[in-house]
CSV table of C-alpha atoms in Angstrom, one decimal:
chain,number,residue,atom,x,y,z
A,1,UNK,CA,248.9,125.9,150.9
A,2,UNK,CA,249.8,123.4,153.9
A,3,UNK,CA,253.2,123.3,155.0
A,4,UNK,CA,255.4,120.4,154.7
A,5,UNK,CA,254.4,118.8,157.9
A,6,UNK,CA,250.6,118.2,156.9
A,7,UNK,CA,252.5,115.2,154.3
A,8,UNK,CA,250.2,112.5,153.6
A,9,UNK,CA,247.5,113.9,156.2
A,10,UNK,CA,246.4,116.8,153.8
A,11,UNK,CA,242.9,114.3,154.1
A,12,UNK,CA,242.5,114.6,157.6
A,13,UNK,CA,243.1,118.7,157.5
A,14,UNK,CA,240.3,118.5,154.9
A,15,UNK,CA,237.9,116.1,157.2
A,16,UNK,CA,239.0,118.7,160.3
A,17,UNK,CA,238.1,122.1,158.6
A,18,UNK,CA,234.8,120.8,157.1
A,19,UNK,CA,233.7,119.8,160.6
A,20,UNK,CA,235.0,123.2,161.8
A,21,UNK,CA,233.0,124.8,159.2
A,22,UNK,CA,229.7,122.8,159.8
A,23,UNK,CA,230.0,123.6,163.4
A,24,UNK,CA,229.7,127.3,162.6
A,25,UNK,CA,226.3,127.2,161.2
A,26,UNK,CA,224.6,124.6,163.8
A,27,UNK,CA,226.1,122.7,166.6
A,28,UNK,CA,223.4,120.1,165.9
A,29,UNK,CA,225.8,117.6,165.8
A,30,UNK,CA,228.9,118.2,168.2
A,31,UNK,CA,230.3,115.0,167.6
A,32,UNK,CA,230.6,113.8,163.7
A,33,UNK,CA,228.0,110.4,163.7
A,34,UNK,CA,231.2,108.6,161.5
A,35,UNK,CA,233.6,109.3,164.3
A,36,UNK,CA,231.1,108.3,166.6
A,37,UNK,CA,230.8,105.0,164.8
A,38,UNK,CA,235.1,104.8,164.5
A,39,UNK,CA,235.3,105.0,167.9
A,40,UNK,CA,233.0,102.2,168.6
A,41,UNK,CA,234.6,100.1,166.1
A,42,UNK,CA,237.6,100.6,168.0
A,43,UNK,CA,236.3,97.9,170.2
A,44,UNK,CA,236.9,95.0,167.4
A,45,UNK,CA,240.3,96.3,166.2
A,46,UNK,CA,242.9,93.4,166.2
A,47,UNK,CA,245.8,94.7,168.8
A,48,UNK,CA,246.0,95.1,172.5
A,49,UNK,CA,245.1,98.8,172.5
A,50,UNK,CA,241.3,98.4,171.4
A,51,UNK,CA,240.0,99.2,174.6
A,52,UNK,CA,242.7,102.1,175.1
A,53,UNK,CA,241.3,103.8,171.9
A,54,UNK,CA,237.7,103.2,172.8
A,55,UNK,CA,238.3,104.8,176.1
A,56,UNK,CA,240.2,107.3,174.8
A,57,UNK,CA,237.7,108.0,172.0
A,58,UNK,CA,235.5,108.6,173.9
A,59,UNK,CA,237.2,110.7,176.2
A,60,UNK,CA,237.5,112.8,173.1
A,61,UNK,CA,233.4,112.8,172.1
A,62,UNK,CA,233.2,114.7,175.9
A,63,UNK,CA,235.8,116.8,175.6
A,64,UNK,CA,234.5,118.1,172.0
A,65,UNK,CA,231.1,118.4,173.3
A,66,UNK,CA,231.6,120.1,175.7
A,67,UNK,CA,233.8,122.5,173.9
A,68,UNK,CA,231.2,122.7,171.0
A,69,UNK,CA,228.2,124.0,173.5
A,70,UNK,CA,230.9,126.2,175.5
A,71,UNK,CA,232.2,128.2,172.8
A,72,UNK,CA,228.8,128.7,171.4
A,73,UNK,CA,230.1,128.0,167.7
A,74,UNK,CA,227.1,128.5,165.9
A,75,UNK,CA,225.7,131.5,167.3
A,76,UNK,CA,225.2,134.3,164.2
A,77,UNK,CA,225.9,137.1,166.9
A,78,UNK,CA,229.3,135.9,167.4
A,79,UNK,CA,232.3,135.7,165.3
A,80,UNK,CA,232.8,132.9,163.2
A,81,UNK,CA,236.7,132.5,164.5
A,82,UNK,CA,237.1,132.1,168.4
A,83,UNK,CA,240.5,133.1,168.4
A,84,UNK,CA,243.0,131.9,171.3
A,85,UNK,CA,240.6,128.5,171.0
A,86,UNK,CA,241.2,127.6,167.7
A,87,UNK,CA,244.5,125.5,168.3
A,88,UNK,CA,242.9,123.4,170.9
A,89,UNK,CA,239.6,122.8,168.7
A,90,UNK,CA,241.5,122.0,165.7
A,91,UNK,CA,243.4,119.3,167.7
A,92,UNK,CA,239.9,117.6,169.0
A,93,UNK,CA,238.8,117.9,165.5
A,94,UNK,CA,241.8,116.4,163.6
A,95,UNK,CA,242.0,113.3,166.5
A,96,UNK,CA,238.5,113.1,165.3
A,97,UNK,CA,239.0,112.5,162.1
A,98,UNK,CA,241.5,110.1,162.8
A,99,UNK,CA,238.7,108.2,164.6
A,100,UNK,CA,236.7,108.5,161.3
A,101,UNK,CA,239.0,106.9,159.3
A,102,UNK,CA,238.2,103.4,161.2
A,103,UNK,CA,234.8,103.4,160.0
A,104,UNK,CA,236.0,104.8,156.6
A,105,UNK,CA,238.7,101.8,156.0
A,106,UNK,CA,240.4,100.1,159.1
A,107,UNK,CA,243.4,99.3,156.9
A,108,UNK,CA,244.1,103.0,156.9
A,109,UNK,CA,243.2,103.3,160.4
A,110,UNK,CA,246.2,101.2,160.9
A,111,UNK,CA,248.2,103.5,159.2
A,112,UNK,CA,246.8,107.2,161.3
A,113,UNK,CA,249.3,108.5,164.2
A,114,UNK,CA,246.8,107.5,166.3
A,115,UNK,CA,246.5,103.6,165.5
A,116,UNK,CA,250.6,103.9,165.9
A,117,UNK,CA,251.1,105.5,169.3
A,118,UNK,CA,248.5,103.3,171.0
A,119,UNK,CA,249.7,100.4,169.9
A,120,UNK,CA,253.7,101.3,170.7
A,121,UNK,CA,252.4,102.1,174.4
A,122,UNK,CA,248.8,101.7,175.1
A,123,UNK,CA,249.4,102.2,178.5
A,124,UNK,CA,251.0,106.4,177.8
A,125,UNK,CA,248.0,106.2,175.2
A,126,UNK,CA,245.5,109.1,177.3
A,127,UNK,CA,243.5,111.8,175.5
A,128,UNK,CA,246.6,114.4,175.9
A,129,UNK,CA,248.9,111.9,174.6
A,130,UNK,CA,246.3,112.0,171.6
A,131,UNK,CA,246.1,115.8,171.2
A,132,UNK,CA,249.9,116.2,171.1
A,133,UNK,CA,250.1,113.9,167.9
A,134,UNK,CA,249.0,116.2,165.4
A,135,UNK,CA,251.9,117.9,163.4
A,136,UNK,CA,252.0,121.9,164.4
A,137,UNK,CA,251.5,122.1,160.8
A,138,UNK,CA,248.2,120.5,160.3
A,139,UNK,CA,246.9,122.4,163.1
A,140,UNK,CA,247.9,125.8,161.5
A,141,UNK,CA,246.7,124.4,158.5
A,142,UNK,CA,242.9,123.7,159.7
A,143,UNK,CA,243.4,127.5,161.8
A,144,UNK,CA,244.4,128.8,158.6
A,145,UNK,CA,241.5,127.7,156.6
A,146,UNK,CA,238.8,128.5,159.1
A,147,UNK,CA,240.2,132.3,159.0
A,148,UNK,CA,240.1,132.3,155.5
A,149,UNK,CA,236.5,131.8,155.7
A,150,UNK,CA,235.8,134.3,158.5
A,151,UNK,CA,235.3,137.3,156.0
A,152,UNK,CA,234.1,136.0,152.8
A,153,UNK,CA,231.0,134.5,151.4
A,154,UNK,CA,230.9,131.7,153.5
A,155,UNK,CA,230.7,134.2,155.9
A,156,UNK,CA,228.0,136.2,154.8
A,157,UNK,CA,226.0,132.8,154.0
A,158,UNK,CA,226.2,132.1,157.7
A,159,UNK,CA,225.2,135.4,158.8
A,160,UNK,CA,222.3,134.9,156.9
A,161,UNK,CA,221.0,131.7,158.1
A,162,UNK,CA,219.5,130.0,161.2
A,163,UNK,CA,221.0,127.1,162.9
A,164,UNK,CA,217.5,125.5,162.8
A,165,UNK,CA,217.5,125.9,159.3
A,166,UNK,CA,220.9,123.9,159.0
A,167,UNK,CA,221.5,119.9,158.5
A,168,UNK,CA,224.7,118.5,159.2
A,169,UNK,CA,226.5,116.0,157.1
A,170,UNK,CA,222.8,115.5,155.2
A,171,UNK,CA,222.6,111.5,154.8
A,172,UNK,CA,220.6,109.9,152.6
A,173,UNK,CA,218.0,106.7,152.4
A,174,UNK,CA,219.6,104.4,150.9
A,175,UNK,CA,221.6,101.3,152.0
A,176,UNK,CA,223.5,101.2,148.9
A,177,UNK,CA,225.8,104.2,149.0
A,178,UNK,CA,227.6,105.6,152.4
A,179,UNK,CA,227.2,109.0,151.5
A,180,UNK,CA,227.0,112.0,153.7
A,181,UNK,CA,227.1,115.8,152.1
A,182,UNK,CA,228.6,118.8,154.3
A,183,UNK,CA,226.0,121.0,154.8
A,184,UNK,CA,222.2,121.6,153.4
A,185,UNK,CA,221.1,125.6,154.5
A,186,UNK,CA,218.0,126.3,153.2
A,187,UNK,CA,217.6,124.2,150.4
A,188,UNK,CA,221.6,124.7,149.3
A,189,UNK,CA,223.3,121.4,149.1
A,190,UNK,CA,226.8,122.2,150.1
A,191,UNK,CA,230.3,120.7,149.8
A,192,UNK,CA,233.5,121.8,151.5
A,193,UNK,CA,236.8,121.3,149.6
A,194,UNK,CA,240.3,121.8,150.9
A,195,UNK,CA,241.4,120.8,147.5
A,196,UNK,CA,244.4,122.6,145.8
A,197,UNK,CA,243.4,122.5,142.9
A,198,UNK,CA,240.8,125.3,142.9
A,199,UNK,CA,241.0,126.9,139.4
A,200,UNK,CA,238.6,124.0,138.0
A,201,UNK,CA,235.6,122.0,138.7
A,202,UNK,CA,237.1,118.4,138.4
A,203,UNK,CA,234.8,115.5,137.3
A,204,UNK,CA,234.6,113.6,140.4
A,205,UNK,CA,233.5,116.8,142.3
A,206,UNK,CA,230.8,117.5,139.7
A,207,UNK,CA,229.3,114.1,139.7
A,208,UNK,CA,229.6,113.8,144.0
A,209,UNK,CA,227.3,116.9,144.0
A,210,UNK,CA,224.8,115.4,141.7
A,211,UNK,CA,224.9,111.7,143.7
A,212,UNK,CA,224.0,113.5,146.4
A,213,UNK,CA,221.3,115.7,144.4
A,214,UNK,CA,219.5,112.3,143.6
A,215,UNK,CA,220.3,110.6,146.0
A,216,UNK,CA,217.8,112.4,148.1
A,217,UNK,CA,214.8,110.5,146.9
A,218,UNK,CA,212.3,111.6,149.4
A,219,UNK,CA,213.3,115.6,149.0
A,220,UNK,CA,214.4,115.8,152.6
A,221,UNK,CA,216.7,118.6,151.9
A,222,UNK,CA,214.1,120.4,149.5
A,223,UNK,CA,217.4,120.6,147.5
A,224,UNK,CA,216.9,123.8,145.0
A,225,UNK,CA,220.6,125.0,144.9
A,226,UNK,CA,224.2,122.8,144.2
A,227,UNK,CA,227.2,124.6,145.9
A,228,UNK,CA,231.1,124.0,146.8
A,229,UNK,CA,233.2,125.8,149.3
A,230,UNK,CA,236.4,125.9,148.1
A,231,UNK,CA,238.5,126.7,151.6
A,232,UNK,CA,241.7,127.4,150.6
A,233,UNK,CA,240.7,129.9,147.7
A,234,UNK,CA,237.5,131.4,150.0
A,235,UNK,CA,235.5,130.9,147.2
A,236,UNK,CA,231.4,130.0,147.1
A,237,UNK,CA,230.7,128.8,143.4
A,238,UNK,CA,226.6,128.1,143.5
A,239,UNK,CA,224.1,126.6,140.6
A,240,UNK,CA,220.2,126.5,141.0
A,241,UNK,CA,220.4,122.6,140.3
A,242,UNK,CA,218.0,123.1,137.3
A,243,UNK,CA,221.4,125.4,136.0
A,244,UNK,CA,223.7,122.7,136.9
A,245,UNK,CA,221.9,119.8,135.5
A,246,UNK,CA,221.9,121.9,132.1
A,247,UNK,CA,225.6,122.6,132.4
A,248,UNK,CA,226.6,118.5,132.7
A,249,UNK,CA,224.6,118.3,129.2
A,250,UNK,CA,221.7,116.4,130.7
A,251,UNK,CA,218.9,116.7,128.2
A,252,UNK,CA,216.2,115.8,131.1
A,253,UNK,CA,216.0,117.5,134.0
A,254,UNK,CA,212.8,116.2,136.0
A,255,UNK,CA,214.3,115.3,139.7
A,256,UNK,CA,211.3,112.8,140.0
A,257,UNK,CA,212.2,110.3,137.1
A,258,UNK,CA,216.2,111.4,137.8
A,259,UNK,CA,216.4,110.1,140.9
A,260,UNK,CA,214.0,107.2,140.4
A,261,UNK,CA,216.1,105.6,137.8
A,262,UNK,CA,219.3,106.1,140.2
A,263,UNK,CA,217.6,104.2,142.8
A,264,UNK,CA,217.2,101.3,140.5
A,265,UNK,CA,220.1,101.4,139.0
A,266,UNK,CA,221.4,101.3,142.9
A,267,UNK,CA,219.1,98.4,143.6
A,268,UNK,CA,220.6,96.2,140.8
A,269,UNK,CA,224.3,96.9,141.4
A,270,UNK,CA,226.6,93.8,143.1
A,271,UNK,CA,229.9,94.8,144.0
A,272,UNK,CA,231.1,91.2,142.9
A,273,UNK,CA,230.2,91.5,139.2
A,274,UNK,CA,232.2,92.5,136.5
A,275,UNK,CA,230.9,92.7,134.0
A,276,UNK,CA,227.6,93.3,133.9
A,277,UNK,CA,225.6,90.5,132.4
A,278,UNK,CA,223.6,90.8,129.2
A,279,UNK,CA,219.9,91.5,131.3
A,280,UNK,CA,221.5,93.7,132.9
A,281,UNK,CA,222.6,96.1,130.6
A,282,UNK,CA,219.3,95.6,129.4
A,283,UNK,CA,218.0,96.6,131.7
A,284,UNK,CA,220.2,99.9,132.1
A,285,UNK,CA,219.5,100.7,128.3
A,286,UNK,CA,215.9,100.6,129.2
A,287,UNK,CA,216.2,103.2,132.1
A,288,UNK,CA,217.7,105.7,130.0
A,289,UNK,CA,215.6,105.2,127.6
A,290,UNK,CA,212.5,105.9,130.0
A,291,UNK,CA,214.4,109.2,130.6
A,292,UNK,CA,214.6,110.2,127.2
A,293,UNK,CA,212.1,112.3,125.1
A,294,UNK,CA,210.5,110.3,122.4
A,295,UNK,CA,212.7,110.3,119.2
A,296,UNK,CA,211.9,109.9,115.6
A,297,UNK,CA,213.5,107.6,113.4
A,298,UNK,CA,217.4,108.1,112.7
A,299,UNK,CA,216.9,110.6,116.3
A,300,UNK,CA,219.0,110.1,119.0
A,301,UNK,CA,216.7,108.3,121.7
A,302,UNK,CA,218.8,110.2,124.6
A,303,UNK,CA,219.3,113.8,122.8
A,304,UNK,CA,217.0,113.6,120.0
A,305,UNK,CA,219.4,115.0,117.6
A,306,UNK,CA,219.8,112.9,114.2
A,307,UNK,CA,222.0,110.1,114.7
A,308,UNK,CA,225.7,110.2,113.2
A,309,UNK,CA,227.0,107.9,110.5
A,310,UNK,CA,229.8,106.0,111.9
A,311,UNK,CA,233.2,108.0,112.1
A,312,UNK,CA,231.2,110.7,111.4
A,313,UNK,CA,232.4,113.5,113.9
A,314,UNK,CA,233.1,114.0,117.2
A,315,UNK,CA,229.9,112.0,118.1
A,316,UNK,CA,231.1,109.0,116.6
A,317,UNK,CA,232.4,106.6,119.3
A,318,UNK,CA,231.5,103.0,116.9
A,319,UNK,CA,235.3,100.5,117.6
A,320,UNK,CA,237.2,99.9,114.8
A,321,UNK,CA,235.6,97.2,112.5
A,322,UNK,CA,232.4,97.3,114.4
A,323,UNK,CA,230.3,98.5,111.3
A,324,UNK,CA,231.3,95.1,108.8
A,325,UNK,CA,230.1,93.2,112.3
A,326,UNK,CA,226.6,94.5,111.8
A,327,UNK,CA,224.9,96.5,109.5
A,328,UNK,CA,222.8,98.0,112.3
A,329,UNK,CA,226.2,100.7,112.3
A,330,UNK,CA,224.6,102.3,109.5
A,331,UNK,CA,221.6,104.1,111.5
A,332,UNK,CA,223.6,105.9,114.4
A,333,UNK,CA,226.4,106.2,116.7
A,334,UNK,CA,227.1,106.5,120.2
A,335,UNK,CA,225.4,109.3,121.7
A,336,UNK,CA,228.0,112.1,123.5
A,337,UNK,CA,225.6,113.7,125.6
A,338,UNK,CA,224.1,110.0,126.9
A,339,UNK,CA,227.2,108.3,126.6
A,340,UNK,CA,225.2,105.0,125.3
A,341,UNK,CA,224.4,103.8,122.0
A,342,UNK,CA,221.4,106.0,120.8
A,343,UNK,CA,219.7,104.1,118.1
A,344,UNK,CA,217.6,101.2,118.3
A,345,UNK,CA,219.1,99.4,116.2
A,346,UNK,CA,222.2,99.2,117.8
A,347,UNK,CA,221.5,97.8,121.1
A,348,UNK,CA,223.0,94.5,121.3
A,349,UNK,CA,225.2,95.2,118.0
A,350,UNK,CA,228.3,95.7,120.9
A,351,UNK,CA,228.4,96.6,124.5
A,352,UNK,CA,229.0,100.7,124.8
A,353,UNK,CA,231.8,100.6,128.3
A,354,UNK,CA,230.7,103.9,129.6
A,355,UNK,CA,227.4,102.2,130.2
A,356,UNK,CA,228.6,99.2,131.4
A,357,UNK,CA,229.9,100.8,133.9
A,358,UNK,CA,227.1,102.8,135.6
């Protein structure tokens, strides 16, 4: 567990170790391309220091470089851990991620140690001025973590592999999402976590991995395998993805039409409306339909399974009074597995929220 100092920056230990980790399977990437792109945004930040934390910034991109390609961090034949030089790495690597967090949201940047000390004096503000700011804590933290990983399965994954056969933070084609994974290694799709909570899978952490699954539309990544590296527990929890996509309950499981139908869902989203208008949802309904095996009448059109009478078990999802509104009630209920309404009928008898809200 991190130690009190680590406070509200347990988010930049977790954006430090992953790029510790990643760097131990290929040093394709010294420099993370989002801190790259913090740093430069650096330039338009409203204060007097702007130029200070450009410089500075990209003091730091040398500096890490050159310490990447020194210490060899990806080479199999070496240990994962370089010992004495961990302090000093996890310091570049947590100024980083500071740097990150100005492309991430520059309302937070404002917030970072960083931000703070450059604008109280932004002529003290140098690259050891920078390295001094993290709290002795996070840096035993990130230290900590990477150790952890130095004789488990993570480990043994690395030993197994080839740089050349590693792609840092995978990104994705897609305008539509900034999304970029931890690590693909051979066709495993990988996600560090420094989460706490490792004794279950939460929801958001199950869904990231499947954005990412379709989001890669042209099968860059050849993506065969989901994982998560959970780095304070030292545990590797793996699916094939056609295991994992039958685990989330998904009754169709071709990648092809999957990640079609995300795309145009993608395509159609604005972030400026709320609701979704009636051709819209529509238009949704009619994607998931596409995906769905042909049913039979009174089937499910997403599961195929007999649709339920309203209140009807645990499948039953129709609102209170909604079956006097429309006699259309009598043929099905919402779908669990879908999470839309299932029957025909039904469509435009009342809006189901889940789906509005893909």
């Amino acid at each position: 567990m991190p130690g009190p100092g680590v406070g509200t920056e347990a988010g930049t230990v977790g954006t430090a170790i992953d790029y510790r980790l990643r760097l131990a399977f290929t040093a394709a990437e010294p420099v993370d391309h989002v801190a790259r792109l913090g740093i430069l945004l650096t330039g338009s930040y409203e204060c007097d220091a702007r130029q200070r934390m450009r410089d500075v910034g990209e003091e730091l991109m040398e500096r890490l470089q050159e310490t990447v390609m020194r210490l060899q961090l990806d080479n199999q034949e070496l240990p994962m851990d370089r010992a004495h030089e961990e302090e000093d790495l996890a310091r570049l690597l947590i100024a980083s991620a500071w740097y990150q967090v100005n492309y991430r949201t520059s309302i937070g940047f404002a917030f970072t140690p960083l931000a703070i000390a450059a604008r109280e004096d932004p002529g003290a503000f140098t690259l050891d001025r920078l390295l001094q700011l993290p709290h002795r804590d996070m840096v035993d933290d990130v230290v900590a973590q990477l150790y952890k990983a130095t004789d488990g399965p993570l480990n043994d994954l690395r030993i197994r592999t080839r740089p050349e056969n590693c792609a840092p933070a995978p990104t994705f084609p897609t305008d539509r999402i900034t999304a970029d994974a931890d690590l693909a290694v051979d066709g495993l799709l990988l996600d560090f976590k420094s989460t706490r909570h490792t004794r279950t899978l939460r929801q958001a952490e199950a869904w990231q991995l499947t954005g990412y699954l379709l989001l890669d539309t042209d099968d860059r990544y050849r993506i065969d395998t989901l994982g998560l590296y959970l780095s304070r527990a030292g545990t590797l929890a793996s699916w094939p993805v056609e295991e994992y996509l039958d685990l989330l309950g998904a009754c169709r499981r071709e990648l092809p039409a999957f990640r079609a139908a995300f795309t145009e869902l993608l395509e159609g989203c604005t972030a400026d409306v709320e609701p979704y208008e009636q051709e819209e949802e529509d238009r949704v309904r009619d994607l998931l339909k596409r995906l769905a095996p042909v049913a039979a009448p009174g089937q499910c059109l997403v599961c195929t399974q007999p649709c339920p009478r309203p209140g009807a078990g645990p499948g039953s999802s129709v609102p209170p009074g909604a079956a006097a509104a429309s006699s259309s009630y009598a043929t099905g209920a919402c779908c669990p597995a879908a999470r839309t309404c299932c029957c025909p009928g039904r469509a435009s008898a009342w809006a189901c929220p889940t789906t509005r809200r893909l």
